[in-house]
């Protein structure tokens, strides 16, 4: 759970940095999209590096989902009956980790069908023109709602997940607790703000 989560977190940091190139205009953003398809050339063939990244991410998502299911089953097996006395109320992020994971899983499917394959893309999907496709998606009210809702769930998931991963991997202790909590909050805030800024920019006409 922890290792697969950190792999995906590393991808998210790179992904949000790439997404923010949309603010530099269609030429630069489309060039970035083209680079993703040819990165590693001429050592690697066209699309090979991109598919390698996709396979690693798919494996990480699958490992994360399986781990979540196994941990959930262990929790139920260890405590098949409810507590007589209510335990201390957990944080909002902790209580919504499972639902957040489900929301993000469904969002990944929608996101790929929208901006990778174009299957559910509004208007005419243009292969090799990610800038125009992004503008199309976020020019619809439902595209904005789906994306922003998923990014808010992502922020909560990262905030709690990073902290949990640090504890699982033995990085947490009393001395580092404040720094780790700050880093978890900062990562969640930066990622959420970075991703959400794109649909907001399209809605407000900053990106068009």
CSV table of C-alpha atoms in Angstrom, one decimal:
chain,number,residue,atom,x,y,z
A,1,UNK,CA,0.0,0.0,0.0
A,2,UNK,CA,2.7,2.5,1.0
A,3,UNK,CA,5.1,1.7,-1.8
A,4,UNK,CA,2.5,1.8,-4.6
A,5,UNK,CA,1.1,5.0,-3.1
A,6,UNK,CA,4.5,6.7,-3.2
A,7,UNK,CA,5.0,5.6,-6.8
A,8,UNK,CA,1.7,7.2,-7.8
A,9,UNK,CA,2.5,10.3,-5.7
A,10,UNK,CA,5.7,10.8,-7.7
A,11,UNK,CA,3.7,10.5,-10.9
A,12,UNK,CA,1.2,13.1,-9.6
A,13,UNK,CA,3.9,15.6,-8.9
A,14,UNK,CA,5.3,15.2,-12.4
A,15,UNK,CA,1.8,15.3,-13.9
A,16,UNK,CA,0.7,18.5,-12.2
A,17,UNK,CA,3.9,20.2,-13.3
A,18,UNK,CA,3.2,19.1,-16.9
A,19,UNK,CA,-0.5,20.3,-16.6
A,20,UNK,CA,0.6,23.7,-15.6
A,21,UNK,CA,2.3,24.2,-19.0
A,22,UNK,CA,-1.2,24.9,-20.3
A,23,UNK,CA,-0.8,28.4,-19.0
A,24,UNK,CA,2.0,29.0,-21.5
A,25,UNK,CA,-0.3,28.5,-24.4
A,26,UNK,CA,-1.3,25.9,-27.0
A,27,UNK,CA,2.0,25.7,-28.7
A,28,UNK,CA,4.0,24.8,-25.6
A,29,UNK,CA,1.4,22.5,-24.1
A,30,UNK,CA,0.9,20.6,-27.4
A,31,UNK,CA,4.7,20.3,-27.7
A,32,UNK,CA,4.8,18.8,-24.2
A,33,UNK,CA,2.2,16.3,-25.2
A,34,UNK,CA,4.3,15.4,-28.3
A,35,UNK,CA,7.4,15.0,-26.1
A,36,UNK,CA,5.6,12.5,-23.9
A,37,UNK,CA,5.0,10.3,-26.9
A,38,UNK,CA,8.6,10.5,-28.2
A,39,UNK,CA,10.6,10.7,-24.9
A,40,UNK,CA,13.5,8.3,-24.8
A,41,UNK,CA,14.1,8.6,-28.5
A,42,UNK,CA,16.1,7.7,-30.4
A,43,UNK,CA,17.1,4.9,-27.9
A,44,UNK,CA,13.5,3.9,-27.4
A,45,UNK,CA,10.9,3.6,-30.2
A,46,UNK,CA,8.0,5.9,-30.5
A,47,UNK,CA,5.5,5.6,-27.5
A,48,UNK,CA,7.7,2.9,-25.8
A,49,UNK,CA,8.7,5.1,-22.8
A,50,UNK,CA,5.1,6.3,-22.4
A,51,UNK,CA,3.8,2.8,-22.4
A,52,UNK,CA,6.5,1.8,-19.8
A,53,UNK,CA,5.2,4.6,-17.6
A,54,UNK,CA,1.6,3.5,-18.1
A,55,UNK,CA,2.5,-0.2,-17.2
A,56,UNK,CA,4.3,0.9,-14.0
A,57,UNK,CA,1.3,3.1,-13.0
A,58,UNK,CA,-1.2,0.4,-13.8
A,59,UNK,CA,0.7,-2.0,-11.7
A,60,UNK,CA,0.9,0.5,-8.9
A,61,UNK,CA,-2.9,1.2,-9.1
A,62,UNK,CA,-3.7,-2.5,-9.1
A,63,UNK,CA,-1.3,-3.2,-6.1
A,64,UNK,CA,-2.8,-0.2,-4.2
A,65,UNK,CA,-6.4,-1.5,-4.8
A,66,UNK,CA,-5.6,-5.1,-3.9
A,67,UNK,CA,-3.8,-3.9,-0.7
A,68,UNK,CA,-6.7,-1.7,0.3
A,69,UNK,CA,-9.1,-4.7,-0.2
A,70,UNK,CA,-6.8,-7.0,1.8
A,71,UNK,CA,-6.4,-4.5,4.7
A,72,UNK,CA,-10.1,-4.0,4.8
A,73,UNK,CA,-10.8,-7.7,5.0
A,74,UNK,CA,-8.2,-8.0,7.8
A,75,UNK,CA,-9.8,-5.2,9.7
A,76,UNK,CA,-13.2,-7.0,9.5
A,77,UNK,CA,-11.7,-10.3,10.4
A,78,UNK,CA,-9.9,-8.9,13.4
A,79,UNK,CA,-13.0,-7.1,14.7
A,80,UNK,CA,-16.1,-8.8,13.4
A,81,UNK,CA,-18.4,-7.0,15.9
A,82,UNK,CA,-18.7,-3.3,16.6
A,83,UNK,CA,-17.0,-1.6,19.6
A,84,UNK,CA,-19.2,-1.2,22.6
A,85,UNK,CA,-17.8,2.3,23.2
A,86,UNK,CA,-17.2,4.7,20.3
A,87,UNK,CA,-13.6,5.3,19.5
A,88,UNK,CA,-12.1,8.8,19.2
A,89,UNK,CA,-13.4,10.5,16.1
A,90,UNK,CA,-10.9,10.2,13.2
A,91,UNK,CA,-10.0,13.0,10.9
A,92,UNK,CA,-12.2,13.7,7.9
A,93,UNK,CA,-9.4,12.4,5.6
A,94,UNK,CA,-9.0,9.2,7.5
A,95,UNK,CA,-12.8,8.5,7.5
A,96,UNK,CA,-13.1,9.1,3.7
A,97,UNK,CA,-10.0,7.2,2.6
A,98,UNK,CA,-12.0,4.3,1.2
A,99,UNK,CA,-14.6,6.4,-0.5
A,100,UNK,CA,-11.9,8.7,-1.8
A,101,UNK,CA,-10.1,5.7,-3.3
A,102,UNK,CA,-13.3,4.6,-5.0
A,103,UNK,CA,-13.9,8.1,-6.4
A,104,UNK,CA,-10.4,8.3,-7.7
A,105,UNK,CA,-10.5,4.8,-9.3
A,106,UNK,CA,-13.7,5.8,-11.2
A,107,UNK,CA,-12.2,9.1,-12.1
A,108,UNK,CA,-9.1,7.5,-13.6
A,109,UNK,CA,-11.3,5.5,-15.9
A,110,UNK,CA,-13.3,8.6,-16.9
A,111,UNK,CA,-10.2,10.7,-17.4
A,112,UNK,CA,-8.5,8.1,-19.7
A,113,UNK,CA,-11.7,7.7,-21.8
A,114,UNK,CA,-12.0,11.5,-22.0
A,115,UNK,CA,-8.4,12.8,-22.7
A,116,UNK,CA,-6.5,9.7,-23.8
A,117,UNK,CA,-8.9,7.7,-26.0
A,118,UNK,CA,-11.5,10.4,-26.6
A,119,UNK,CA,-14.3,7.9,-26.1
A,120,UNK,CA,-16.4,10.2,-23.9
A,121,UNK,CA,-14.8,13.5,-24.9
A,122,UNK,CA,-17.2,16.3,-25.5
A,123,UNK,CA,-17.0,17.8,-29.0
A,124,UNK,CA,-14.4,16.5,-31.4
A,125,UNK,CA,-11.4,14.8,-29.9
A,126,UNK,CA,-8.2,15.9,-31.7
A,127,UNK,CA,-5.3,13.4,-31.5
A,128,UNK,CA,-2.0,15.2,-30.7
A,129,UNK,CA,-3.7,18.4,-29.6
A,130,UNK,CA,-4.0,18.1,-25.8
A,131,UNK,CA,-4.5,21.9,-25.3
A,132,UNK,CA,-7.7,21.9,-27.4
A,133,UNK,CA,-8.9,18.7,-25.8
A,134,UNK,CA,-8.4,20.2,-22.3
A,135,UNK,CA,-10.3,23.3,-23.2
A,136,UNK,CA,-13.2,21.2,-24.6
A,137,UNK,CA,-13.5,19.2,-21.5
A,138,UNK,CA,-13.4,22.1,-19.1
A,139,UNK,CA,-15.8,24.1,-21.2
A,140,UNK,CA,-18.6,21.7,-19.9
A,141,UNK,CA,-20.1,22.0,-16.5
A,142,UNK,CA,-20.0,18.3,-15.9
A,143,UNK,CA,-16.4,18.0,-16.9
A,144,UNK,CA,-15.5,20.7,-14.3
A,145,UNK,CA,-17.6,19.1,-11.5
A,146,UNK,CA,-16.2,15.6,-12.1
A,147,UNK,CA,-12.6,16.8,-12.2
A,148,UNK,CA,-12.7,19.2,-9.3
A,149,UNK,CA,-14.6,16.7,-7.1
A,150,UNK,CA,-11.9,14.1,-7.9
A,151,UNK,CA,-9.1,16.5,-7.1
A,152,UNK,CA,-10.6,17.4,-3.8
A,153,UNK,CA,-10.8,13.7,-3.0
A,154,UNK,CA,-7.2,13.4,-4.2
A,155,UNK,CA,-6.0,16.1,-1.8
A,156,UNK,CA,-7.6,14.3,1.2
A,157,UNK,CA,-6.2,11.0,0.0
A,158,UNK,CA,-2.7,12.3,-0.4
A,159,UNK,CA,-2.8,14.2,3.0
A,160,UNK,CA,-3.6,11.0,5.0
A,161,UNK,CA,-1.9,8.6,2.6
A,162,UNK,CA,1.5,10.3,2.7
A,163,UNK,CA,1.5,10.4,6.5
A,164,UNK,CA,0.5,6.7,6.7
A,165,UNK,CA,3.1,5.7,4.2
A,166,UNK,CA,5.8,7.4,6.3
A,167,UNK,CA,4.7,5.5,9.4
A,168,UNK,CA,4.5,2.2,7.5
A,169,UNK,CA,8.0,2.6,6.1
A,170,UNK,CA,9.5,3.5,9.4
A,171,UNK,CA,10.2,7.1,8.6
A,172,UNK,CA,8.0,8.6,11.3
A,173,UNK,CA,9.1,9.3,14.8
A,174,UNK,CA,8.3,11.9,17.5
A,175,UNK,CA,11.1,14.2,16.3
A,176,UNK,CA,10.0,14.1,12.6
A,177,UNK,CA,6.2,14.2,13.3
A,178,UNK,CA,5.7,17.9,12.8
A,179,UNK,CA,7.8,18.0,9.6
A,180,UNK,CA,6.0,15.0,8.1
A,181,UNK,CA,2.6,16.5,8.9
A,182,UNK,CA,3.7,19.8,7.3
A,183,UNK,CA,5.0,18.0,4.2
A,184,UNK,CA,1.8,15.9,3.9
A,185,UNK,CA,-0.4,19.0,4.1
A,186,UNK,CA,1.8,20.9,1.7
A,187,UNK,CA,1.8,18.2,-0.9
A,188,UNK,CA,-2.0,17.8,-0.7
A,189,UNK,CA,-2.5,21.6,-1.0
A,190,UNK,CA,0.0,22.1,-3.9
A,191,UNK,CA,-1.4,19.1,-5.8
A,192,UNK,CA,-5.0,20.0,-5.3
A,193,UNK,CA,-4.5,23.7,-6.2
A,194,UNK,CA,-2.3,22.9,-9.2
A,195,UNK,CA,-4.8,20.4,-10.7
A,196,UNK,CA,-7.9,22.5,-9.9
A,197,UNK,CA,-6.3,25.7,-11.4
A,198,UNK,CA,-6.6,24.3,-14.9
A,199,UNK,CA,-10.4,23.9,-15.1
A,200,UNK,CA,-10.8,27.2,-13.1
A,201,UNK,CA,-8.6,28.9,-15.7
A,202,UNK,CA,-10.7,27.5,-18.6
A,203,UNK,CA,-14.0,28.5,-16.8
A,204,UNK,CA,-12.7,32.1,-16.2
A,205,UNK,CA,-11.3,32.5,-19.7
A,206,UNK,CA,-7.7,32.7,-18.7
A,207,UNK,CA,-7.1,29.6,-20.8
A,208,UNK,CA,-9.1,29.4,-24.0
